[in-house]
Short mmCIF file of C-alpha atoms and ligand atoms in Angstrom, two decimals:
data_model
loop_
_atom_site.label_atom_id
_atom_site.label_comp_id
_atom_site.label_asym_id
_atom_site.label_seq_id
_atom_site.Cartn_x
_atom_site.Cartn_y
_atom_site.Cartn_z
CA UNK H 78 121.92 80.34 110.34
CA UNK H 79 120.53 80.31 113.83
CA UNK H 80 122.34 77.97 116.15
CA UNK H 81 121.71 79.94 119.20
CA UNK H 82 120.46 80.32 122.52
CA UNK H 83 121.28 83.98 122.31
CA UNK H 84 122.95 84.75 125.59
CA UNK H 85 121.32 88.09 125.96
CA UNK H 86 117.84 86.77 125.21
CA UNK H 87 115.81 86.31 128.34
CA UNK H 88 114.53 82.95 129.42
CA UNK H 89 111.26 81.95 127.85
CA UNK H 90 111.69 83.96 124.65
CA UNK H 91 112.12 81.21 122.10
CA UNK H 92 113.84 83.10 119.33
CA UNK H 93 114.65 79.95 117.35
CA UNK H 94 111.06 78.89 117.09
CA UNK H 95 109.92 82.46 116.38
CA UNK H 96 112.36 82.64 113.47
CA UNK H 97 111.07 79.35 112.08
CA UNK H 98 107.61 80.93 111.81
CA UNK H 99 108.91 83.49 109.27
CA UNK H 100 109.81 81.61 106.08
CA UNK H 101 111.54 84.56 104.41
CA UNK H 102 114.25 84.50 107.09
CA UNK H 103 115.58 81.32 105.46
CA UNK H 104 116.45 82.98 102.21
CA UNK H 105 119.81 84.20 101.06
CA UNK H 106 120.57 87.57 99.51
CA UNK H 107 123.69 87.85 97.35
CA UNK H 108 124.84 84.52 98.78
CA UNK H 109 124.47 85.57 102.44
CA UNK H 110 121.69 84.74 104.90
CA UNK H 111 119.17 87.56 104.89
CA UNK H 112 119.51 89.99 107.78
CA UNK H 113 116.34 92.05 107.69
CA UNK H 114 116.62 95.35 109.53
CA UNK H 115 114.02 97.34 107.59
CA UNK H 116 111.13 96.50 109.86
CA UNK H 117 109.98 100.10 110.29
CA UNK H 118 109.25 100.14 106.54
CA UNK H 119 107.39 96.84 106.65
CA UNK H 120 107.62 93.76 108.81
CA UNK H 121 108.02 90.20 107.57
CA UNK H 122 105.03 87.84 107.77
CA UNK H 123 104.64 84.65 109.78
CA UNK H 124 103.48 81.49 108.02
CA UNK H 125 100.05 81.78 109.66
CA UNK H 126 99.43 85.08 107.84
CA UNK H 127 100.60 83.65 104.51
CA UNK H 128 98.42 80.56 105.10
CA UNK H 129 95.36 82.72 105.82
CA UNK H 130 95.76 84.47 102.45
CA UNK H 131 96.15 81.18 100.59
CA UNK H 132 93.26 79.62 102.52
CA UNK H 133 90.87 82.45 101.69
CA UNK H 134 91.59 82.32 97.97
CA UNK H 135 91.68 78.50 97.92
CA UNK H 136 88.53 77.78 99.98
CA UNK H 137 86.42 80.82 100.93
CA UNK H 138 86.79 83.33 98.12
CA UNK H 139 83.52 85.29 97.98
CA UNK H 140 82.38 88.85 98.40
CA UNK H 141 81.42 89.85 101.92
CA UNK H 142 78.18 91.04 103.53
CA UNK H 143 75.96 90.63 100.47
CA UNK H 144 75.74 86.94 99.71
CA UNK H 145 73.58 84.37 101.47
CA UNK H 146 75.52 81.38 100.16
CA UNK H 147 77.98 79.47 102.34
CA UNK H 148 81.16 80.92 100.88
CA UNK H 149 79.92 84.47 101.37
CA UNK H 150 78.92 83.71 104.93
CA UNK H 151 82.29 82.12 105.72
CA UNK H 152 84.21 85.00 104.15
CA UNK H 153 82.08 87.55 106.01
CA UNK H 154 82.59 85.80 109.34
CA UNK H 155 86.39 85.74 108.88
CA UNK H 156 86.42 89.33 107.60
CA UNK H 157 84.44 90.56 110.61
CA UNK H 158 86.44 88.44 113.07
CA UNK H 159 89.42 90.69 112.34
CA UNK H 160 87.39 93.72 113.45
CA UNK H 161 86.83 92.10 116.84
CA UNK H 162 90.51 91.19 117.09
CA UNK H 163 91.50 94.80 116.31
CA UNK H 164 88.97 96.12 118.81
CA UNK H 165 90.60 94.05 121.57
CA UNK H 166 94.13 94.78 120.32
CA UNK H 167 93.68 98.52 120.85
CA UNK H 168 90.98 98.28 123.53
CA UNK H 169 88.34 100.21 121.62
CA UNK H 170 84.93 100.47 123.22
CA UNK H 171 83.03 99.03 120.27
CA UNK H 172 83.61 97.29 116.94
CA UNK H 173 81.78 100.16 115.22
CA UNK H 174 84.80 102.32 115.99
CA UNK H 175 87.09 100.14 113.83
CA UNK H 176 87.15 101.30 110.19
CA UNK H 177 89.02 99.27 107.59
CA UNK H 178 91.24 101.34 105.30
CA UNK H 179 94.21 100.69 103.01
CA UNK H 180 96.71 101.80 105.62
CA UNK H 181 97.79 104.64 107.89
CA UNK H 182 97.96 107.05 104.97
CA UNK H 183 94.37 106.43 103.95
CA UNK H 184 93.21 106.53 107.58
CA UNK H 185 94.73 109.99 108.03
CA UNK H 186 93.34 111.20 104.70
CA UNK H 187 89.90 109.92 105.70
CA UNK H 188 89.93 112.16 108.77
CA UNK H 189 91.32 115.09 106.77
CA UNK H 190 88.68 114.88 104.03
CA UNK H 191 85.75 114.30 106.39
CA UNK H 192 86.16 115.61 109.93
CA UNK H 193 88.70 118.33 109.13
CA UNK H 194 87.05 119.49 105.92
CA UNK H 195 83.78 119.90 107.82
CA UNK H 196 85.18 121.44 110.99
CA UNK H 197 88.09 123.70 110.05
CA UNK H 198 87.06 127.30 109.54
CA UNK H 199 89.18 130.16 108.22
CA UNK H 200 91.86 131.04 110.76
CA UNK H 201 91.56 127.76 112.69
CA UNK H 202 94.74 125.92 113.51
CA UNK H 203 96.07 122.39 113.09
CA UNK H 204 99.14 121.34 115.05
CA UNK H 205 101.49 118.61 113.87
CA UNK H 206 105.08 117.93 114.93
CA UNK H 207 108.49 118.38 113.36
CA UNK H 208 109.04 114.63 113.26
CA UNK H 209 106.01 113.58 111.22
CA UNK H 210 105.99 111.17 108.32
CA UNK H 211 104.87 112.87 105.09
CA UNK H 212 101.56 110.99 105.48
CA UNK H 213 100.83 113.07 108.56
CA UNK H 214 101.95 116.35 107.00
CA UNK H 215 100.64 116.55 103.45
CA UNK H 216 96.91 115.77 104.09
CA UNK H 217 96.84 118.60 106.66
CA UNK H 218 98.61 120.99 104.32
CA UNK H 219 96.03 120.24 101.62
CA UNK H 220 93.02 120.69 103.92
CA UNK H 221 94.46 123.78 105.64
CA UNK H 222 94.98 125.36 102.24
CA UNK H 223 91.45 124.48 101.11
CA UNK H 224 89.81 125.68 104.35
CA UNK H 225 92.16 128.63 104.90
CA UNK H 226 93.33 127.18 108.21
CA UNK H 227 96.87 127.42 109.59
CA UNK H 228 99.33 124.58 110.09
CA UNK H 229 101.64 124.86 113.11
CA UNK H 230 104.55 122.62 113.96
CA UNK H 231 105.87 121.48 117.36
CA UNK H 232 109.66 121.83 117.18
CA UNK H 233 112.06 118.99 117.88
CA UNK H 234 115.21 119.27 120.01
CA UNK H 235 118.70 118.07 119.12
CA UNK H 236 118.04 114.66 120.70
CA UNK H 237 114.98 114.07 118.56
CA UNK H 238 112.37 114.82 121.22
CA UNK H 239 109.37 117.12 121.03
CA UNK H 240 109.69 120.47 122.78
CA UNK H 241 106.63 120.19 124.98
CA UNK H 242 106.83 123.78 126.28
CA UNK H 243 106.65 124.97 122.70
CA UNK H 244 103.66 122.72 122.14
CA UNK H 245 101.84 124.42 124.99
CA UNK H 246 102.69 127.81 123.51
CA UNK H 247 101.28 126.74 120.15
CA UNK H 248 97.95 125.63 121.61
CA UNK H 249 95.27 128.29 121.39
CA UNK H 250 91.52 128.68 121.26
CA UNK H 251 91.88 128.38 117.49
CA UNK H 252 93.48 124.92 117.73
CA UNK H 253 90.95 122.49 116.27
CA UNK H 254 93.13 119.46 115.66
CA UNK H 255 96.43 118.03 116.89
CA UNK H 256 97.88 115.22 114.74
CA UNK H 257 101.13 113.64 115.94
CA UNK H 258 102.88 110.34 115.64
CA UNK H 259 103.11 108.04 118.62
CA UNK H 260 106.57 106.90 117.53
CA UNK H 261 108.85 108.56 114.99
CA UNK H 262 109.63 106.28 112.07
CA UNK H 263 112.90 108.09 111.36
CA UNK H 264 114.33 107.93 114.90
CA UNK H 265 112.19 105.61 117.01
CA UNK H 266 111.39 108.32 119.58
CA UNK H 267 108.26 107.53 121.60
CA UNK H 268 106.29 110.74 122.03
CA UNK H 269 104.37 111.68 125.21
CA UNK H 270 101.04 111.36 123.43
CA UNK H 271 98.95 111.00 126.56
CA UNK H 272 100.10 114.41 127.77
CA UNK H 273 99.61 115.86 124.29
CA UNK H 274 96.05 114.52 124.20
CA UNK H 275 95.22 115.90 127.65
CA UNK H 276 96.58 119.34 126.83
CA UNK H 277 94.88 119.45 123.43
CA UNK H 278 91.55 118.36 124.91
CA UNK H 279 91.82 121.09 127.53
CA UNK H 280 91.69 123.54 124.60
CA UNK H 281 88.80 121.69 123.01
CA UNK H 282 90.88 120.27 120.16
CA UNK H 283 90.48 116.83 118.62
CA UNK H 284 93.56 114.56 118.53
CA UNK H 285 94.66 112.09 115.88
CA UNK H 286 97.51 109.74 116.75
CA UNK H 287 99.53 108.25 113.90
CA UNK H 288 100.23 104.81 115.34
CA UNK H 289 101.99 103.36 112.29
CA UNK H 290 105.19 102.77 114.26
CA UNK H 291 103.74 102.12 117.70
CA UNK H 292 101.11 99.45 117.10
CA UNK H 293 103.74 96.72 116.78
CA UNK H 294 105.84 97.71 119.75
CA UNK H 295 103.73 99.40 122.42
CA UNK H 296 100.56 98.42 124.24
CA UNK H 297 97.81 100.43 122.64
CA UNK H 298 94.80 101.35 124.75
CA UNK H 299 92.78 103.98 122.92
CA UNK H 300 90.41 104.41 125.86
CA UNK H 301 93.25 105.05 128.26
CA UNK H 302 94.97 107.39 125.79
CA UNK H 303 91.61 109.06 125.16
CA UNK H 304 92.66 109.89 121.58
CA UNK H 305 89.89 110.77 119.16
CA UNK H 306 91.46 108.97 116.19
CA UNK H 307 94.22 106.36 115.97
CA UNK H 308 95.62 105.25 112.61
CA UNK H 309 97.83 102.27 111.78
CA UNK H 310 98.85 99.84 109.03
CA UNK H 311 98.59 96.05 109.02
CA UNK H 312 101.85 95.55 107.11
CA UNK H 313 103.99 97.00 109.88
CA UNK H 314 102.60 94.55 112.41
CA UNK H 315 103.21 91.24 110.67
CA UNK H 316 100.05 91.50 108.55
CA UNK H 317 99.52 92.00 104.81
CA UNK H 318 99.96 95.22 102.85
CA UNK H 319 96.96 97.17 101.57
CA UNK H 320 95.11 96.96 104.86
CA UNK H 321 94.91 99.48 107.66
CA UNK H 322 92.77 100.70 110.50
CA UNK H 323 91.24 103.96 111.51
CA UNK H 324 89.94 103.96 115.05
CA UNK H 325 87.62 106.83 115.84
CA UNK H 326 85.44 107.62 118.82
CA UNK H 327 81.92 106.58 117.93
CA UNK H 328 80.35 109.94 118.71
CA UNK H 329 82.79 111.65 116.34
CA UNK H 330 82.46 109.09 113.56
CA UNK H 331 78.69 109.43 113.72
CA UNK H 332 78.80 113.16 113.08
CA UNK H 333 81.33 112.94 110.25
CA UNK H 334 80.35 113.19 106.60
CA UNK H 335 81.05 110.16 104.41
CA UNK H 336 84.45 109.72 102.73
CA UNK H 337 83.89 107.77 99.50
CA UNK H 338 80.57 106.90 97.90
CA UNK H 339 79.61 103.53 96.46
CA UNK H 340 78.29 100.15 97.45
CA UNK H 341 78.25 98.99 101.08
CA UNK H 342 78.34 102.49 102.59
CA UNK H 343 74.68 103.11 101.73
CA UNK H 344 71.39 102.21 103.39
CA UNK H 345 69.12 103.26 100.55
CA UNK H 346 69.75 104.89 97.19
CA UNK H 347 67.28 106.75 95.04
CA UNK H 348 68.07 109.35 92.40
CA UNK H 349 66.64 111.97 94.72
CA UNK H 350 68.49 111.03 97.90
CA UNK H 351 70.86 108.47 99.38
CA UNK H 352 70.94 107.53 103.02
CA UNK H 353 74.05 106.05 104.56
CA UNK H 354 74.87 102.83 106.33
CA UNK H 355 75.64 102.49 110.04
CA UNK H 356 79.15 102.49 111.47
CA UNK H 357 81.64 101.20 110.54
CA UNK H 358 80.31 100.45 107.02
CA UNK H 359 79.45 104.10 106.37
CA UNK H 360 83.19 104.60 105.72
CA UNK H 361 83.83 101.39 103.78
CA UNK H 362 82.65 101.97 100.21
CA UNK H 363 82.97 99.22 97.62
CA UNK H 364 84.30 95.68 97.82
CA UNK H 365 86.87 95.80 100.59
CA UNK H 366 90.30 94.21 100.73
CA UNK H 367 88.82 90.94 101.99
CA UNK H 368 91.86 88.65 101.92
CA UNK H 369 94.20 91.10 103.60
CA UNK H 370 91.63 92.01 106.24
CA UNK H 371 91.17 88.32 107.03
CA UNK H 372 94.93 87.77 107.23
CA UNK H 373 95.41 90.62 109.70
CA UNK H 374 93.79 88.51 112.41
CA UNK H 375 96.48 85.79 112.48
CA UNK H 376 99.08 88.60 112.65
CA UNK H 377 97.39 90.03 115.74
CA UNK H 378 96.99 86.54 117.18
CA UNK H 379 100.70 85.95 116.65
CA UNK H 380 101.69 89.15 118.45
CA UNK H 381 99.30 88.32 121.30
CA UNK H 382 100.73 84.82 121.56
CA UNK H 383 104.30 86.07 121.96
CA UNK H 384 103.12 89.00 124.09
CA UNK H 385 103.88 92.67 123.53
CA UNK H 386 105.83 92.86 126.77
CA UNK H 387 108.11 90.00 125.70
CA UNK H 388 108.53 91.51 122.24
CA UNK H 389 109.38 94.86 123.79
CA UNK H 390 111.97 93.35 126.13
CA UNK H 391 113.63 91.50 123.28
CA UNK H 392 113.63 94.53 120.99
CA UNK H 393 114.94 96.80 123.77
CA UNK H 394 117.83 94.40 124.21
CA UNK H 395 118.55 94.53 120.47
CA UNK H 396 118.37 98.33 120.46
CA UNK H 397 120.77 98.64 123.40
CA UNK H 398 123.23 96.20 121.82
CA UNK H 399 123.16 97.93 118.43
CA UNK H 400 123.38 101.45 119.86
CA UNK H 401 126.39 100.53 122.00
CA UNK H 402 128.24 98.86 119.11
CA UNK H 403 127.42 101.62 116.63
CA UNK H 404 128.74 104.33 118.92
CA UNK H 405 132.14 102.61 118.84
CA UNK H 406 132.51 103.62 115.17
CA UNK H 407 134.52 106.81 114.85
CA UNK H 408 132.55 109.70 113.39
CA UNK H 409 129.18 107.97 113.81
CA UNK H 410 126.33 110.03 115.17
CA UNK H 411 123.00 108.62 116.27
CA UNK H 412 120.12 110.81 115.10
CA UNK H 413 117.50 110.86 117.81
CA UNK H 414 119.78 109.83 120.66
CA UNK H 415 117.38 109.66 123.57
CA UNK H 416 116.20 107.06 126.04
CA UNK H 417 112.53 106.70 125.18
CA UNK H 418 112.69 104.81 121.95
CA UNK H 419 111.44 101.69 120.26
CA UNK H 420 113.82 99.47 118.33
CA UNK H 421 114.97 101.91 115.67
CA UNK H 422 118.48 103.30 115.40
CA UNK H 423 119.15 105.98 112.83
CA UNK H 424 122.66 107.25 112.24
CA UNK H 425 125.03 109.14 110.01
CA UNK H 426 128.75 108.58 109.58
CA UNK H 427 131.11 111.45 108.93
CA UNK H 428 132.46 111.52 105.39
CA UNK H 429 130.28 108.69 104.13
CA UNK H 430 127.00 108.90 102.19
CA UNK H 431 124.18 106.80 103.73
CA UNK H 432 123.22 105.34 100.36
CA UNK H 433 126.73 103.96 99.76
CA UNK H 434 126.56 102.22 103.13
CA UNK H 435 123.16 100.80 102.20
CA UNK H 436 124.52 99.32 98.98
CA UNK H 437 127.57 97.76 100.66
CA UNK H 438 125.44 96.27 103.44
CA UNK H 439 123.06 94.82 100.85
CA UNK H 440 126.03 93.14 99.19
CA UNK H 441 126.30 91.18 102.46
CA UNK H 442 122.59 90.35 102.58
CA UNK H 443 121.83 93.04 105.15
CA UNK H 444 118.71 95.14 104.53
CA UNK H 445 118.72 98.59 106.15
CA UNK H 446 116.89 101.70 105.01
CA UNK H 447 118.77 104.77 103.85
CA UNK H 448 117.43 108.20 102.94
CA UNK H 449 114.97 110.69 104.40
CA UNK H 450 112.44 108.06 105.56
CA UNK H 451 109.53 110.19 104.30
CA UNK H 452 110.40 112.74 106.96
CA UNK H 453 112.19 115.41 104.92
CA UNK H 454 111.41 118.29 107.31
CA UNK H 455 113.06 116.32 110.12
CA UNK H 456 116.16 115.71 107.99
CA UNK H 457 116.25 119.45 107.23
CA UNK H 458 116.06 120.13 110.97
CA UNK H 459 119.21 118.05 111.48
CA UNK H 460 120.80 119.53 108.29
CA UNK H 461 121.35 116.08 106.80
CA UNK H 462 120.16 114.54 103.51
CA UNK H 463 119.21 111.32 105.24
CA UNK H 464 120.31 108.61 107.64
CA UNK H 465 121.04 104.92 107.74
CA UNK H 466 118.22 103.32 109.70
CA UNK H 467 118.31 99.85 111.23
CA UNK H 468 114.96 98.86 112.71
CA UNK H 469 114.59 95.63 114.63
CA UNK H 470 111.70 93.23 115.11
CA UNK H 471 110.80 90.33 117.34
CA UNK H 472 112.66 87.83 115.12
CA UNK H 473 116.00 89.68 114.96
CA UNK H 474 119.05 88.65 116.97
CA UNK H 475 122.19 90.13 118.48
CA UNK H 476 124.18 87.91 116.13
CA UNK H 477 122.58 89.64 113.18
CA UNK H 478 123.55 92.98 114.68
CA UNK H 479 127.12 91.74 114.99
CA UNK H 480 127.04 90.76 111.30
CA UNK H 481 125.85 94.26 110.46
CA UNK H 482 128.65 95.75 112.55
CA UNK H 483 131.26 93.66 110.75
CA UNK H 484 129.88 94.70 107.35
CA UNK H 485 129.55 98.31 108.45
CA UNK H 486 133.13 98.54 109.70
CA UNK H 487 134.32 97.04 106.42
CA UNK H 488 132.15 99.45 104.40
CA UNK H 489 133.42 102.49 106.29
CA UNK H 490 137.04 101.47 105.60
CA UNK H 491 136.31 101.11 101.88
CA UNK H 492 134.40 104.39 101.62
CA UNK H 493 136.65 106.67 103.66
N1 PLP J 56 103.21 107.31 109.59
C1 PLP J 56 104.36 106.76 109.99
C2 PLP J 56 104.97 107.20 111.30
C3 PLP J 56 104.99 105.80 109.21
O1 PLP J 56 106.14 105.28 109.61
C4 PLP J 56 104.40 105.42 107.98
C5 PLP J 56 105.08 104.46 107.10
O2 PLP J 56 106.27 104.28 107.15
C6 PLP J 56 103.19 106.00 107.62
C7 PLP J 56 102.62 106.94 108.46
C8 PLP J 56 102.49 105.60 106.37
O3 PLP J 56 102.09 104.26 106.44
P1 PLP J 56 101.50 103.54 105.17
O4 PLP J 56 102.48 103.77 104.06
O5 PLP J 56 101.40 102.10 105.59
O6 PLP J 56 100.17 104.14 104.88
#
C-alpha cells in the first residue's frame, strides 16, 4: 500500500523501511489493507522481535539461572541482557532495580501487595488521579480496604488535564503513596509527573508512576524523575505480551516483603525458615517468562535505533493531522483536547454510538478502539459511555489517517 514519501514526514525518517519491518502491516482485513490505530492497546511487533522468539525456542530453549549446560547458559545470558537494556532504556541506577513481571498490571499489584500492604496504616491516604486505568485504581482500592486507608482522587478538568491545585490540597501528612499515570491511555494527556513527584516527596510520600503509555513515546529517565516505582508493559513498546517491568529504587525494594513464594526467589529453604534471594530475583518466583523477556531486548533496540525523538516528531505530526481533520466533522468532540499529548486522539460524535463507528471502520480494515478504555471513572466524569480512540505509532502514516477520515465520514452519513 505504501508508495510514499509522505510529504509531511521529515527528512531522514524512513517510513517505508520502518513499515517493512512490521510484517503484519502487509495483511488485509475484510479485503482492505490493514490500518492499525489501536496502538495504545498493544503495538505491533517488528520482525526482529518475532525472530527472537522463534530463535529462542528453536535454538536456546532451556530454563534460566539453574543449569550449567550450554543451552541454559545461553538462555540466561540473553534473558539477563534484556535487564541491562531496560536499565539503560529508563536510566535506572542499577540492574537490581529492574524486576521482571507480566506487565504493568502485575507491577502495580506487586507494589500494592508488598510495599503498600506493609506501610499503609489505618487512616493513611493514597492519592491516584481521575484519569487512571483500572489497573491503577483497583489494586489501591483493595489494599486501602484491607488496611483501612483512604483513597483520594485528583480531579480532571474539562480538557482532560489534572487539576494540580486540587492535588496540592489533597496532599497531607497522611499521604503515604501517590500513584498516577504518566500518560492517559484514554486521552493521551501527558501528566506533569515530575512536579507531582516533587510535591509528594515534600510530604514524605512514595510515588509510583504508571508508565504503560509513556514508555513508547517519551524519554524515560527514572533518576531525573526521581520516582520511587515505575511500571510498564513490553507489549505496548513493540515487545511481546506477558512481559513487563517494575522499576523500584533499590533502597525501597530491599526493605519490601516478598511478593510470591517459590523457586528462584529463595536463598535457602528449610522447614523452619526460608531466606530470600538478592534483588532483583527476590521478586521473581518460579520459572520466568524467558522467551518474552529475551524478545523485549530487540524491541528496545529497535526503538533506540529509530530514536525516541524521531518517533515523537513523527507521531506528533500524525496527531496534529488527525486532530485537524477530525475537528472538521460536524458534531465531533475531542475528549482530552489539550496541547500536551502523545499520539492518541479520543472523540465522540453527536448522535452516533462509538461502537457502531468501530464496526463500520473495521469493515474497511481500520482498527480503532471503542468503549471506556478501562477508564470508566473518566468516562463518567465526561458523562459519556465511551469514546472512539485512534492511537498512532511510529509506523503509521498520514495516508492511513486520510483513509480513516474517508471511512469515518461515510460511517457518520450512514448512522445519522
Ligand atoms: N495503565 C495504563 C495507562 C494502560 O494503558 C494499561 C493498558 O492499557 C495498563 C495500565 C495495563 O497494562 P497491562 O494490561 O499491559 O498490564
